[in-house]
Amino acid sequence: MKRITILLISIFCFFNTVFSQNAPMYNWFDPGKTDFPIIEGQAWSKEVANTYDRFPARAEKSLNPNVWNISHSSAGLYIKFKTDARNLVIRYKVKGDIAMAHMPATGVSGLDLYALDPNGKWCLAPGSFSFKDTITYRFSNIKVSADFPGKSYEYRLFLPLYNSVSWLQIGIPSGAQFNFMPLSKEQPVLVYGTSIAQGGCASRPGLAWTAILQRMLDRPLVNLGFSGSGLLEKSVIDLMAEVDAKIYVLDCMPNLVNFTDQQIEERLSASIQILKEKRPAVPILLVEHSAGNVTGLLDSGKNAGFMRVNKVLDQTYSKLIAAGTKGVYLLTSKEIGFDINSTVDGLHPNDVGMEKYASAYENAIRTIINEPIGRYSTTVPVVQSRDGYYDWRSRHNEILMLDKTDAPKIVFLGNSILNYWGGEPKAPLARGAGSWDKYLAPLGVKNFGFGWDQVENVLWRVYHGEIDGFKARKVMIMIGTNNLHINNDEEIIAGLKMLVQAVKARQPETEILLSGLLPRRAQEKRIAALNKGIFKLAAQSRVRFIDPGKLLLDHSGTINESLFGDGLHPNEAGYQKLAVALVPYLK
């Protein structure tokens, strides 16, 4: 017996040693213990009592107790980080019940992890999970892109919709890179709503309509959805008015079915008045009851209630418009488009309903804030991370700061051909700094070129504030060469058309210089034909067409190799020629 015991102990020690040698060591990162705020979706990140609260601690005194209690749930909160890790482990604890009768544990208490690939496309990391005293999610064998292996990619971790997080840690294998990303400085979309806005009944946090919308717009979004308690209360509206939002959304009709018509109208009118008095420039989107127009739902009593509150909302909205109220908009249930397959219980959307909700919101909000999209990839604004020389978002944020501290007189929008020329903000490379400093810097030109940018990436940057808040004398657009291998000429011109319109809307008094593409090795004929199309677009758009790239061709119509470093980017001599050619257009 003694020998058997010794043998078992030896076997245990052997396998334990082997396991310890093979099991990777993990470094753990706590979002609640950082040197700067990193929880996105909090409008009062510096005032919360608990790391994952949605309201500031001072709000407890003024809020309805139900709202205050629900505000401890982490609905709508997400964490941004960058890592090159192939495996991640996330462990955390929650304070409430893991699941509900009509909503699974993955939605009530689970997580969702998304990544952005180098071209700005969202990818989902499916996780294996264990709902025990400490909940654990494991994400394994992650491969964001085969084209750019070994890079650190941007991730977004969406937190539980219907539970309060006590603590959370992100584990990364030892040796992997990991960095929390700072909070976005952009104005958020601010949503005040019911259990539907909170996330009921999505199967997982990333499928709540607010989370889908956040990814669609790529803007910060603050979720003030409170299950059963989204009642258009003054205490919440007053807090909303503290936030300089991109747009306010009031989506509380589902919780007002037990109120009289007069009470609903009074609450709507009072809410709009408060927001308009304190934030007159911020648009307000009113939203009908999403199930108010669904045929095929057989509970006629509920249907009547849904239709009634929508009628009151419509009448109130019509009175506001008739009275001359500006900046108030309406999203109808017809536009949301629910059918009998869109809900769990005739009211709360399932994943199908959440997608419909998000799409309707995107269409409405893009129209209101003037950020349209089209059917080609060149007309859908996205970020990118293809260039290894610099951090794309960091350069964008640097430009936003530069706009405030040293506003440009002339803006150059483009890709690496501009980015690596010279000027401010500085890039990691400067192939023509001498000509830039001599000819362009004295004219007040700022270089808003980004390496590897395509038309859609510049569109994103314009939509997200790079030419806002100042008056430019001129804006030059030189973009599209990086689209040549993936888009046809029609698609490139469609993207340029949308980009010109976006610049015009934000800089209505500037002169826009729309440049033809510079010639590049083996693509001279295609670019010459494309530039004819860009010339026509400039005429149609009433902007000035320029074609400085002609100076970089030899007599045979091919590029003058002595002016290029790689057949695409000019060398110092090439940039010298470009600078001299551009100066007359810029003075």
Coordinates of C-alpha atoms in Angstrom, one line a residue:
M1 CA 0.0 0.0 0.0
K2 CA 2.9 2.3 0.9
R3 CA 4.5 1.6 -2.4
I4 CA 1.3 2.4 -4.4
T5 CA 1.0 5.7 -2.5
I6 CA 4.6 6.7 -3.3
L7 CA 4.0 5.7 -6.9
L8 CA 0.9 7.8 -7.2
I9 CA 2.6 10.8 -5.7
S10 CA 5.5 10.4 -8.1
I11 CA 3.2 10.2 -11.1
F12 CA 1.3 13.3 -9.9
C13 CA 4.6 15.2 -9.4
F14 CA 5.8 14.2 -12.9
F15 CA 2.7 15.3 -14.7
N16 CA 2.5 18.5 -12.7
T17 CA 6.0 19.3 -13.6
V18 CA 5.4 18.6 -17.3
F19 CA 2.2 20.7 -17.2
S20 CA 4.0 23.6 -15.5
Q21 CA 6.8 23.5 -18.1
N22 CA 4.3 23.5 -21.0
A23 CA 1.6 25.9 -19.7
P24 CA 2.3 29.5 -20.7
M25 CA 2.7 32.1 -18.1
Y26 CA 0.2 34.9 -18.3
N27 CA 0.5 38.6 -17.5
W28 CA -2.7 40.1 -16.1
F29 CA -4.1 43.6 -16.7
D30 CA -6.9 45.2 -14.7
P31 CA -8.9 48.0 -16.5
G32 CA -9.7 49.4 -13.1
K33 CA -6.1 50.0 -12.2
T34 CA -4.7 52.1 -15.0
D35 CA -3.0 55.5 -15.0
F36 CA -5.8 57.0 -17.2
P37 CA -9.5 56.3 -17.8
I38 CA -10.0 53.5 -20.4
I39 CA -13.7 52.4 -19.9
E40 CA -15.5 53.6 -23.0
G41 CA -19.2 54.3 -22.8
Q42 CA -19.0 56.3 -19.5
A43 CA -19.9 59.9 -19.8
W44 CA -18.6 60.6 -16.3
S45 CA -15.6 58.3 -16.2
K46 CA -13.8 60.4 -13.5
E47 CA -16.7 60.6 -11.2
V48 CA -17.9 57.0 -10.8
A49 CA -17.8 55.3 -7.4
N50 CA -17.3 51.9 -9.0
T51 CA -15.1 51.1 -12.0
Y52 CA -18.0 49.9 -14.2
D53 CA -20.8 52.3 -13.1
R54 CA -22.6 54.3 -15.7
F55 CA -23.6 57.4 -13.6
P56 CA -21.4 59.7 -11.4
A57 CA -21.6 59.0 -7.7
R58 CA -23.3 62.3 -7.0
A59 CA -26.3 61.3 -9.1
E60 CA -27.5 58.9 -6.5
K61 CA -29.2 61.7 -4.6
S62 CA -31.3 62.9 -7.6
L63 CA -32.1 59.7 -9.5
N64 CA -35.0 57.3 -9.1
P65 CA -33.7 54.4 -7.0
N66 CA -34.5 51.9 -9.7
V67 CA -32.5 53.9 -12.2
W68 CA -29.6 54.2 -9.8
N69 CA -29.6 50.5 -9.1
I70 CA -29.7 49.5 -12.8
S71 CA -27.0 52.0 -13.6
H72 CA -24.5 49.7 -11.9
S73 CA -24.9 47.2 -14.7
S74 CA -22.2 47.6 -17.4
A75 CA -24.5 47.8 -20.4
G76 CA -22.8 49.6 -23.3
L77 CA -19.4 49.7 -21.6
Y78 CA -16.5 48.5 -23.6
I79 CA -12.7 48.4 -23.3
K80 CA -10.2 49.2 -26.2
F81 CA -6.8 47.6 -26.2
K82 CA -4.1 46.6 -28.7
T83 CA -2.2 43.3 -28.5
D84 CA -0.4 40.8 -30.7
A85 CA -1.3 37.9 -28.5
R86 CA -2.7 34.8 -30.2
N87 CA -4.5 33.7 -27.0
L88 CA -6.3 35.7 -24.3
V89 CA -8.0 34.8 -21.1
I90 CA -10.5 37.1 -19.4
R91 CA -11.7 36.4 -15.9
Y92 CA -14.2 38.4 -13.8
K93 CA -17.0 38.4 -11.3
V94 CA -20.5 39.7 -11.4
K95 CA -22.9 40.6 -8.6
G96 CA -26.3 39.5 -9.9
D97 CA -28.0 36.4 -11.4
I98 CA -26.1 34.9 -14.3
A99 CA -29.1 34.5 -16.6
M100 CA -32.8 35.3 -17.0
A101 CA -35.8 33.3 -18.2
H102 CA -35.9 35.1 -21.6
M103 CA -32.2 36.0 -22.0
P104 CA -29.2 33.7 -21.9
A105 CA -26.2 33.9 -19.6
T106 CA -24.0 35.0 -22.5
G107 CA -26.2 38.1 -22.9
V108 CA -26.9 38.9 -19.2
S109 CA -23.4 38.2 -17.9
G110 CA -21.2 37.4 -20.9
L111 CA -18.5 39.2 -22.9
D112 CA -17.8 39.8 -26.5
L113 CA -14.4 40.4 -28.2
Y114 CA -14.1 42.1 -31.6
A115 CA -11.0 43.1 -33.5
L116 CA -10.3 45.4 -36.4
D117 CA -8.3 43.9 -39.2
P118 CA -5.7 46.1 -41.2
N119 CA -8.4 47.2 -43.6
G120 CA -10.8 48.4 -40.9
K121 CA -13.1 45.3 -41.1
W122 CA -14.7 44.1 -37.8
C123 CA -13.8 40.5 -36.9
L124 CA -15.3 38.4 -34.0
A125 CA -13.2 36.3 -31.7
P126 CA -15.4 33.4 -30.5
G127 CA -14.6 32.5 -26.9
S128 CA -15.1 29.4 -24.9
F129 CA -16.6 30.3 -21.5
S130 CA -17.3 28.9 -18.1
F131 CA -20.0 30.5 -15.9
K132 CA -18.8 29.7 -12.4
D133 CA -18.2 31.8 -9.3
T134 CA -15.4 33.5 -11.4
I135 CA -16.5 33.7 -15.0
T136 CA -13.8 32.8 -17.5
Y137 CA -13.6 33.4 -21.2
R138 CA -10.8 31.9 -23.3
F139 CA -9.9 33.1 -26.8
S140 CA -7.5 30.9 -28.6
N141 CA -5.6 30.7 -31.9
I142 CA -6.5 34.3 -32.9
K143 CA -5.3 35.2 -36.4
V144 CA -6.6 38.7 -37.4
S145 CA -4.7 38.9 -40.7
A146 CA -2.4 36.7 -42.7
D147 CA -1.2 39.7 -44.7
F148 CA 0.2 41.5 -41.6
P149 CA 1.3 38.7 -39.2
G150 CA 2.8 39.7 -35.8
K151 CA 1.1 43.1 -35.6
S152 CA -0.7 44.5 -32.6
Y153 CA -4.3 44.8 -33.5
E154 CA -7.1 46.9 -32.0
Y155 CA -9.7 45.0 -29.9
R156 CA -13.0 46.0 -28.3
L157 CA -14.2 44.1 -25.3
F158 CA -18.0 44.6 -24.7
L159 CA -19.1 44.0 -21.1
P160 CA -22.2 42.3 -19.6
L161 CA -25.5 43.9 -20.5
Y162 CA -27.6 43.0 -17.4
N163 CA -25.0 42.5 -14.6
S164 CA -22.6 44.5 -12.5
V165 CA -19.0 43.7 -12.8
S166 CA -17.1 43.5 -9.5
W167 CA -13.6 43.1 -11.0
L168 CA -12.1 42.0 -14.3
Q169 CA -8.7 41.0 -15.5
I170 CA -7.3 40.4 -19.0
G171 CA -4.6 37.7 -19.3
I172 CA -2.0 37.8 -22.1
P173 CA 0.8 35.1 -22.6
S174 CA 4.1 36.3 -21.3
G175 CA 6.1 38.0 -24.0
A176 CA 3.1 39.3 -25.9
Q177 CA 2.5 43.0 -26.3
F178 CA -0.5 44.6 -24.6
N179 CA -1.7 48.2 -24.2
F180 CA -4.9 49.8 -23.1
M181 CA -6.1 52.5 -25.5
P182 CA -7.1 55.9 -24.2
L183 CA -10.7 57.2 -24.4
S184 CA -11.9 58.7 -27.6
K185 CA -12.1 62.5 -27.5
E186 CA -15.0 62.5 -29.9
Q187 CA -18.5 63.5 -29.0
P188 CA -20.6 60.5 -28.1
V189 CA -23.9 59.3 -29.3
L190 CA -26.0 59.5 -26.1
V191 CA -28.9 57.1 -25.8
Y192 CA -31.6 57.2 -23.1
G193 CA -34.0 54.3 -23.3
T194 CA -35.5 51.2 -21.8
S195 CA -34.6 47.5 -21.5
I196 CA -34.3 47.4 -25.2
A197 CA -31.6 50.0 -25.2
Q198 CA -29.9 48.3 -22.3
G199 CA -29.6 45.2 -24.4
G200 CA -32.6 42.9 -23.8
C201 CA -32.7 40.4 -25.2
A202 CA -29.5 40.0 -27.2
S203 CA -27.8 36.7 -27.0
R204 CA -24.4 38.3 -26.3
P205 CA -23.3 41.9 -25.6
G206 CA -21.8 42.6 -29.0
L207 CA -25.3 42.0 -30.6
A208 CA -27.1 44.7 -28.5
W209 CA -28.2 47.3 -31.0
T210 CA -26.2 50.0 -29.3
A211 CA -23.0 47.9 -29.7
I212 CA -23.8 47.2 -33.3
L213 CA -24.4 50.9 -33.9
Q214 CA -21.2 51.8 -32.1
R215 CA -19.2 49.6 -34.5
M216 CA -21.1 50.9 -37.5
L217 CA -20.5 54.6 -36.7
D218 CA -17.1 53.9 -35.0
R219 CA -18.0 56.6 -32.5
P220 CA -18.2 56.5 -28.7
L221 CA -21.7 55.6 -27.5
V222 CA -23.1 56.1 -24.0
N223 CA -25.9 53.6 -23.2
L224 CA -28.4 55.0 -20.6
G225 CA -30.9 52.1 -21.1
F226 CA -32.7 51.2 -17.9
S227 CA -34.9 48.1 -17.8
G228 CA -38.4 49.1 -17.0
S229 CA -37.2 52.6 -15.8
G230 CA -36.6 54.6 -19.0
L231 CA -39.3 57.1 -18.1
L232 CA -38.1 60.4 -19.5
E233 CA -37.4 61.6 -16.0
K234 CA -36.0 65.1 -15.5
S235 CA -33.2 63.8 -13.2
V236 CA -31.8 61.7 -16.1
I237 CA -32.4 64.5 -18.7
D238 CA -30.5 67.0 -16.5
L239 CA -27.5 64.6 -16.4
M240 CA -27.7 64.1 -20.2
A241 CA -27.5 67.8 -20.7
E242 CA -24.2 67.9 -19.0
V243 CA -22.7 65.9 -21.9
D244 CA -21.6 67.6 -25.1
A245 CA -22.9 64.8 -27.3
K246 CA -22.9 64.3 -31.1
I247 CA -26.6 63.5 -30.8
Y248 CA -29.2 62.8 -28.1
V249 CA -31.5 59.8 -28.6
L250 CA -34.7 59.5 -26.6
D251 CA -36.1 56.0 -27.0
C252 CA -38.4 55.6 -24.0
M253 CA -41.8 54.9 -25.6
P254 CA -41.9 51.2 -24.6
N255 CA -41.9 52.2 -20.9
L256 CA -44.6 54.9 -21.2
V257 CA -47.5 52.7 -22.2
N258 CA -49.1 53.0 -18.7
F259 CA -48.9 56.8 -18.8
T260 CA -51.7 59.1 -20.1
D261 CA -51.5 60.9 -23.3
Q262 CA -51.0 64.2 -21.5
Q263 CA -48.3 62.8 -19.3
I264 CA -46.4 61.4 -22.2
E265 CA -46.6 64.7 -24.1
E266 CA -45.5 66.7 -21.0
R267 CA -42.5 64.5 -20.5
L268 CA -41.5 64.7 -24.1
S269 CA -41.8 68.4 -24.3
A270 CA -40.0 69.0 -21.0
S271 CA -37.1 66.7 -22.0
I272 CA -36.6 68.4 -25.3
Q273 CA -36.9 71.9 -23.8
I274 CA -34.2 71.1 -21.2
L275 CA -31.8 69.6 -23.8
K276 CA -32.4 72.5 -26.2
E277 CA -31.8 75.2 -23.6
K278 CA -28.5 73.7 -22.4
R279 CA -27.3 72.2 -25.7
P280 CA -29.0 74.0 -28.6
A281 CA -26.6 72.8 -31.2
V282 CA -27.0 69.1 -30.4
P283 CA -29.6 67.3 -32.5
I284 CA -32.3 65.2 -30.8
L285 CA -33.7 61.9 -32.2
L286 CA -37.1 60.8 -31.0
V287 CA -37.9 57.1 -31.5
E288 CA -41.3 55.4 -31.8
H289 CA -42.1 52.1 -30.0
S290 CA -40.3 49.6 -32.2
A291 CA -43.2 47.1 -32.1
G292 CA -45.9 49.7 -32.9
N293 CA -46.3 48.8 -36.5
V294 CA -45.9 45.0 -36.5
T295 CA -48.7 43.0 -38.2
G296 CA -49.1 39.4 -37.2
L297 CA -48.8 39.9 -33.4
L298 CA -51.9 38.5 -32.0
D299 CA -52.1 40.4 -28.6
S300 CA -54.4 43.2 -29.6
G301 CA -54.3 44.8 -26.2
K302 CA -50.5 45.3 -26.3
N303 CA -50.7 46.4 -29.9
A304 CA -53.2 49.1 -29.0
G305 CA -50.9 50.4 -26.3
F306 CA -47.9 50.4 -28.6
M307 CA -49.8 52.3 -31.3
R308 CA -51.2 54.8 -28.8
V309 CA -47.8 56.0 -27.4
N310 CA -46.5 56.3 -31.0
K311 CA -49.5 58.5 -31.9
V312 CA -48.8 60.8 -28.9
L313 CA -45.1 60.9 -29.9
D314 CA -46.0 61.8 -33.5
Q315 CA -48.5 64.5 -32.5
T316 CA -45.9 66.0 -30.1
Y317 CA -43.3 66.0 -32.7
S318 CA -45.6 67.6 -35.2
K319 CA -46.4 70.4 -32.7
L320 CA -42.7 71.0 -32.2
I321 CA -42.0 71.3 -35.9
A322 CA -45.0 73.6 -36.4
A323 CA -43.7 75.8 -33.6
G324 CA -40.3 76.1 -35.4
T325 CA -38.2 73.9 -33.2
K326 CA -35.0 73.0 -35.0
G327 CA -32.7 70.0 -34.7
V328 CA -35.4 67.5 -33.6
Y329 CA -35.9 64.3 -35.6
L330 CA -38.2 61.3 -35.6
L331 CA -37.3 57.6 -36.2
T332 CA -40.5 55.6 -36.9
S333 CA -41.4 52.0 -36.1
K334 CA -41.9 51.5 -39.9
E335 CA -38.3 52.5 -40.5
I336 CA -37.1 50.1 -37.8
G337 CA -39.0 47.4 -39.6
F338 CA -39.8 44.7 -37.0
D339 CA -41.8 41.7 -38.0
I340 CA -43.0 38.6 -36.2
N341 CA -39.4 37.1 -36.2
S342 CA -37.8 40.2 -34.6
T343 CA -38.6 39.7 -30.9
V344 CA -38.3 37.2 -28.1
D345 CA -41.7 38.0 -26.6
G346 CA -43.5 40.5 -28.9
L347 CA -41.6 43.4 -27.4
H348 CA -37.9 42.7 -26.7
P349 CA -35.8 42.2 -29.8
N350 CA -33.9 39.1 -30.5
D351 CA -30.6 39.2 -32.5
V352 CA -32.6 39.7 -35.7
G353 CA -34.5 42.6 -34.2
M354 CA -31.3 44.1 -32.8
E355 CA -29.8 44.1 -36.3
K356 CA -32.9 45.9 -37.7
Y357 CA -32.8 48.4 -34.8
A358 CA -29.1 49.2 -35.4
S359 CA -29.5 49.6 -39.2
A360 CA -32.5 51.9 -38.8
Y361 CA -30.5 54.0 -36.3
E362 CA -27.5 54.1 -38.5
N363 CA -29.5 55.4 -41.5
A364 CA -31.2 58.1 -39.3
I365 CA -28.1 59.3 -37.5
R366 CA -25.9 59.4 -40.6
T367 CA -28.5 61.6 -42.3
I368 CA -28.7 63.9 -39.3
I369 CA -25.0 64.3 -38.7
N370 CA -24.2 64.4 -42.5
E371 CA -22.1 61.2 -42.7
P372 CA -23.6 59.3 -45.6
I373 CA -22.3 56.1 -47.0
G374 CA -22.6 54.5 -50.4
R375 CA -22.7 51.0 -51.9
Y376 CA -19.0 50.8 -52.9
S377 CA -16.1 50.2 -50.4
T378 CA -14.7 53.6 -51.3
T379 CA -17.9 55.2 -50.0
V380 CA -17.9 53.5 -46.6
P381 CA -15.6 55.3 -44.1
V382 CA -13.2 53.0 -42.2
V383 CA -10.0 53.1 -40.3
Q384 CA -6.9 51.1 -41.3
S385 CA -3.6 49.8 -39.8
R386 CA -1.7 48.7 -42.8
D387 CA 1.4 50.9 -42.4
G388 CA 4.0 49.7 -39.9
Y389 CA 5.8 53.1 -39.7
Y390 CA 3.2 54.8 -37.5
D391 CA 0.0 54.4 -35.4
W392 CA -2.9 55.5 -37.5
R393 CA -5.3 56.6 -34.7
S394 CA -2.5 58.4 -32.9
R395 CA -1.8 60.5 -36.0
H396 CA -5.5 61.2 -36.3
N397 CA -5.6 62.4 -32.7
E398 CA -2.5 64.5 -33.2
I399 CA -4.2 66.3 -36.1
L400 CA -7.3 67.0 -34.0
M401 CA -5.1 68.6 -31.4
L402 CA -3.1 70.5 -34.1
D403 CA -6.4 71.9 -35.4
K404 CA -7.0 73.5 -32.0
T405 CA -3.4 74.8 -31.3
D406 CA -2.2 75.7 -34.8
A407 CA -5.0 75.7 -37.2
P408 CA -4.0 75.1 -40.8
K409 CA -4.3 77.7 -43.5
I410 CA -4.0 75.0 -46.2
V411 CA -4.7 71.3 -45.8
F412 CA -3.3 68.4 -47.8
L413 CA -5.4 65.3 -47.6
G414 CA -3.8 62.1 -48.9
N415 CA -1.7 59.0 -48.4
S416 CA 2.0 58.2 -48.0
I417 CA 3.0 60.2 -51.0
L418 CA 2.1 63.3 -48.9
N419 CA 2.7 61.8 -45.5
Y420 CA 6.3 61.1 -46.2
W421 CA 7.0 64.4 -48.0
G422 CA 7.5 66.6 -44.9
G423 CA 5.8 69.2 -42.8
E424 CA 3.5 69.1 -39.7
P425 CA 2.5 66.9 -38.1
K426 CA 5.8 65.1 -38.5
A427 CA 5.9 61.6 -39.9
P428 CA 8.5 58.9 -39.2
L429 CA 9.9 59.5 -42.8
A430 CA 10.6 62.8 -44.7
R431 CA 11.8 62.2 -48.2
G432 CA 11.3 65.8 -49.4
A433 CA 11.6 68.0 -46.3
G434 CA 13.8 70.5 -48.0
S435 CA 11.2 71.4 -50.7
W436 CA 8.3 71.3 -48.2
D437 CA 10.1 73.7 -45.8
K438 CA 11.1 76.0 -48.6
Y439 CA 7.8 76.2 -50.6
L440 CA 4.9 74.9 -48.6
A441 CA 5.5 75.6 -44.9
P442 CA 5.6 79.4 -45.4
L443 CA 2.1 79.2 -46.9
G444 CA 0.7 77.5 -43.8
V445 CA 0.3 74.1 -45.3
K446 CA -0.4 71.2 -42.9
N447 CA 0.2 67.6 -44.0
F448 CA -2.8 65.4 -43.4
G449 CA -1.4 62.5 -45.4
F450 CA -1.5 59.0 -43.9
G451 CA 0.6 56.1 -45.1
W452 CA -1.4 53.4 -46.9
D453 CA -4.6 55.4 -46.9
Q454 CA -7.3 54.7 -49.4
V455 CA -10.2 57.0 -50.3
E456 CA -12.5 55.5 -47.6
N457 CA -9.9 56.1 -44.9
V458 CA -9.7 59.8 -45.7
L459 CA -13.5 59.9 -45.7
W460 CA -13.5 58.5 -42.2
R461 CA -10.9 61.1 -41.1
V462 CA -13.0 63.9 -42.6
Y463 CA -16.2 62.5 -40.9
H464 CA -14.3 62.3 -37.6
G465 CA -13.3 65.9 -37.3
E466 CA -9.9 66.5 -39.0
I467 CA -11.2 69.6 -40.9
D468 CA -13.7 70.8 -38.3
G469 CA -13.4 73.8 -36.0
F470 CA -11.3 76.2 -38.3
K471 CA -11.5 77.9 -41.7
A472 CA -9.0 76.7 -44.3
R473 CA -8.2 78.8 -47.3
K474 CA -7.6 75.8 -49.4
V475 CA -7.9 72.0 -49.1
M476 CA -6.1 69.8 -51.6
I477 CA -7.3 66.2 -52.1
M478 CA -4.8 63.7 -53.6
I479 CA -6.0 60.2 -52.9
G480 CA -6.8 57.0 -54.7
T481 CA -3.6 55.3 -55.8
N482 CA -3.9 52.7 -53.0
N483 CA -7.3 51.8 -54.4
L484 CA -6.1 50.9 -57.8
H485 CA -5.5 47.2 -57.0
I486 CA -8.9 46.6 -55.4
N487 CA -11.3 49.1 -57.0
N488 CA -12.3 50.0 -60.6
D489 CA -12.3 53.6 -61.8
E490 CA -16.0 54.0 -61.3
E491 CA -15.7 53.0 -57.6
I492 CA -12.7 55.3 -57.0
I493 CA -14.5 58.3 -58.6
A494 CA -17.6 57.6 -56.5
G495 CA -15.5 57.7 -53.4
L496 CA -13.8 60.9 -54.4
K497 CA -17.3 62.4 -55.1
M498 CA -18.4 61.6 -51.6
L499 CA -15.2 62.9 -50.1
V500 CA -15.5 66.2 -52.0
Q501 CA -19.0 66.6 -50.7
A502 CA -17.9 65.9 -47.2
V503 CA -15.1 68.5 -47.4
K504 CA -17.6 71.1 -48.8
A505 CA -20.0 70.5 -46.0
R506 CA -17.4 71.1 -43.4
Q507 CA -15.4 73.8 -45.1
P508 CA -18.0 75.7 -47.2
E509 CA -15.8 78.7 -47.8
T510 CA -12.6 76.9 -48.8
E511 CA -11.3 76.4 -52.3
I512 CA -11.0 72.6 -53.0
L513 CA -8.2 71.5 -55.2
L514 CA -9.0 68.0 -56.5
S515 CA -5.7 66.5 -57.8
G516 CA -5.3 63.8 -60.3
L517 CA -3.4 60.7 -59.2
L518 CA 0.4 60.9 -59.5
P519 CA 1.7 58.5 -62.2
R520 CA 3.2 55.2 -61.0
R521 CA 5.3 52.5 -62.7
A522 CA 3.4 50.2 -65.0
Q523 CA 0.1 52.0 -64.3
E524 CA 0.6 55.2 -66.3
K525 CA -2.1 54.5 -68.9
R526 CA -4.8 53.5 -66.3
I527 CA -4.0 56.6 -64.2
A528 CA -4.2 58.9 -67.2
A529 CA -7.6 57.5 -68.0
L530 CA -8.7 57.7 -64.4
N531 CA -7.5 61.3 -64.1
K532 CA -9.8 62.2 -67.0
G533 CA -12.7 60.9 -64.9
I534 CA -11.5 62.9 -61.9
F535 CA -11.3 66.0 -64.2
K536 CA -15.0 65.5 -65.1
L537 CA -15.9 65.0 -61.4
A538 CA -14.2 68.3 -60.5
A539 CA -16.2 70.1 -63.1
Q540 CA -19.5 68.5 -61.9
S541 CA -18.6 69.3 -58.3
R542 CA -17.5 72.9 -59.1
V543 CA -14.0 72.4 -57.6
R544 CA -10.6 73.0 -59.2
F545 CA -8.9 70.1 -60.9
I546 CA -5.1 70.0 -60.8
D547 CA -2.7 67.5 -62.4
P548 CA 0.8 68.1 -61.0
G549 CA 1.8 64.5 -61.7
K550 CA 2.3 65.2 -65.4
L551 CA 5.6 66.8 -64.5
L552 CA 6.9 63.4 -63.3
L553 CA 6.4 61.8 -66.8
D554 CA 9.0 61.5 -69.5
H555 CA 8.4 62.2 -73.2
S556 CA 7.1 58.6 -73.7
G557 CA 4.4 59.0 -71.1
T558 CA 6.0 56.7 -68.6
I559 CA 7.4 57.8 -65.2
N560 CA 10.7 59.6 -65.1
E561 CA 12.6 57.1 -63.0
S562 CA 15.0 59.7 -61.8
L563 CA 12.2 61.5 -59.9
F564 CA 11.0 58.4 -58.0
G565 CA 12.5 56.2 -55.3
D566 CA 10.3 53.1 -55.9
G567 CA 8.2 53.8 -58.9
L568 CA 5.4 55.3 -56.7
H569 CA 6.9 57.7 -54.1
P570 CA 8.8 60.7 -55.5
N571 CA 12.4 61.2 -54.3
E572 CA 13.7 64.6 -53.3
A573 CA 14.0 65.8 -56.9
G574 CA 10.4 64.7 -57.6
Y575 CA 9.1 66.4 -54.6
Q576 CA 11.0 69.6 -55.6
K577 CA 9.1 69.6 -59.0
L578 CA 5.8 69.0 -57.2
A579 CA 6.3 71.8 -54.8
V580 CA 7.1 74.3 -57.5
A581 CA 4.1 73.2 -59.5
L582 CA 1.7 73.4 -56.6
V583 CA 2.7 76.9 -55.3
P584 CA 0.8 78.9 -57.9
Y585 CA -2.4 77.0 -56.9
L586 CA -1.9 77.6 -53.2
K587 CA -1.1 81.3 -53.2

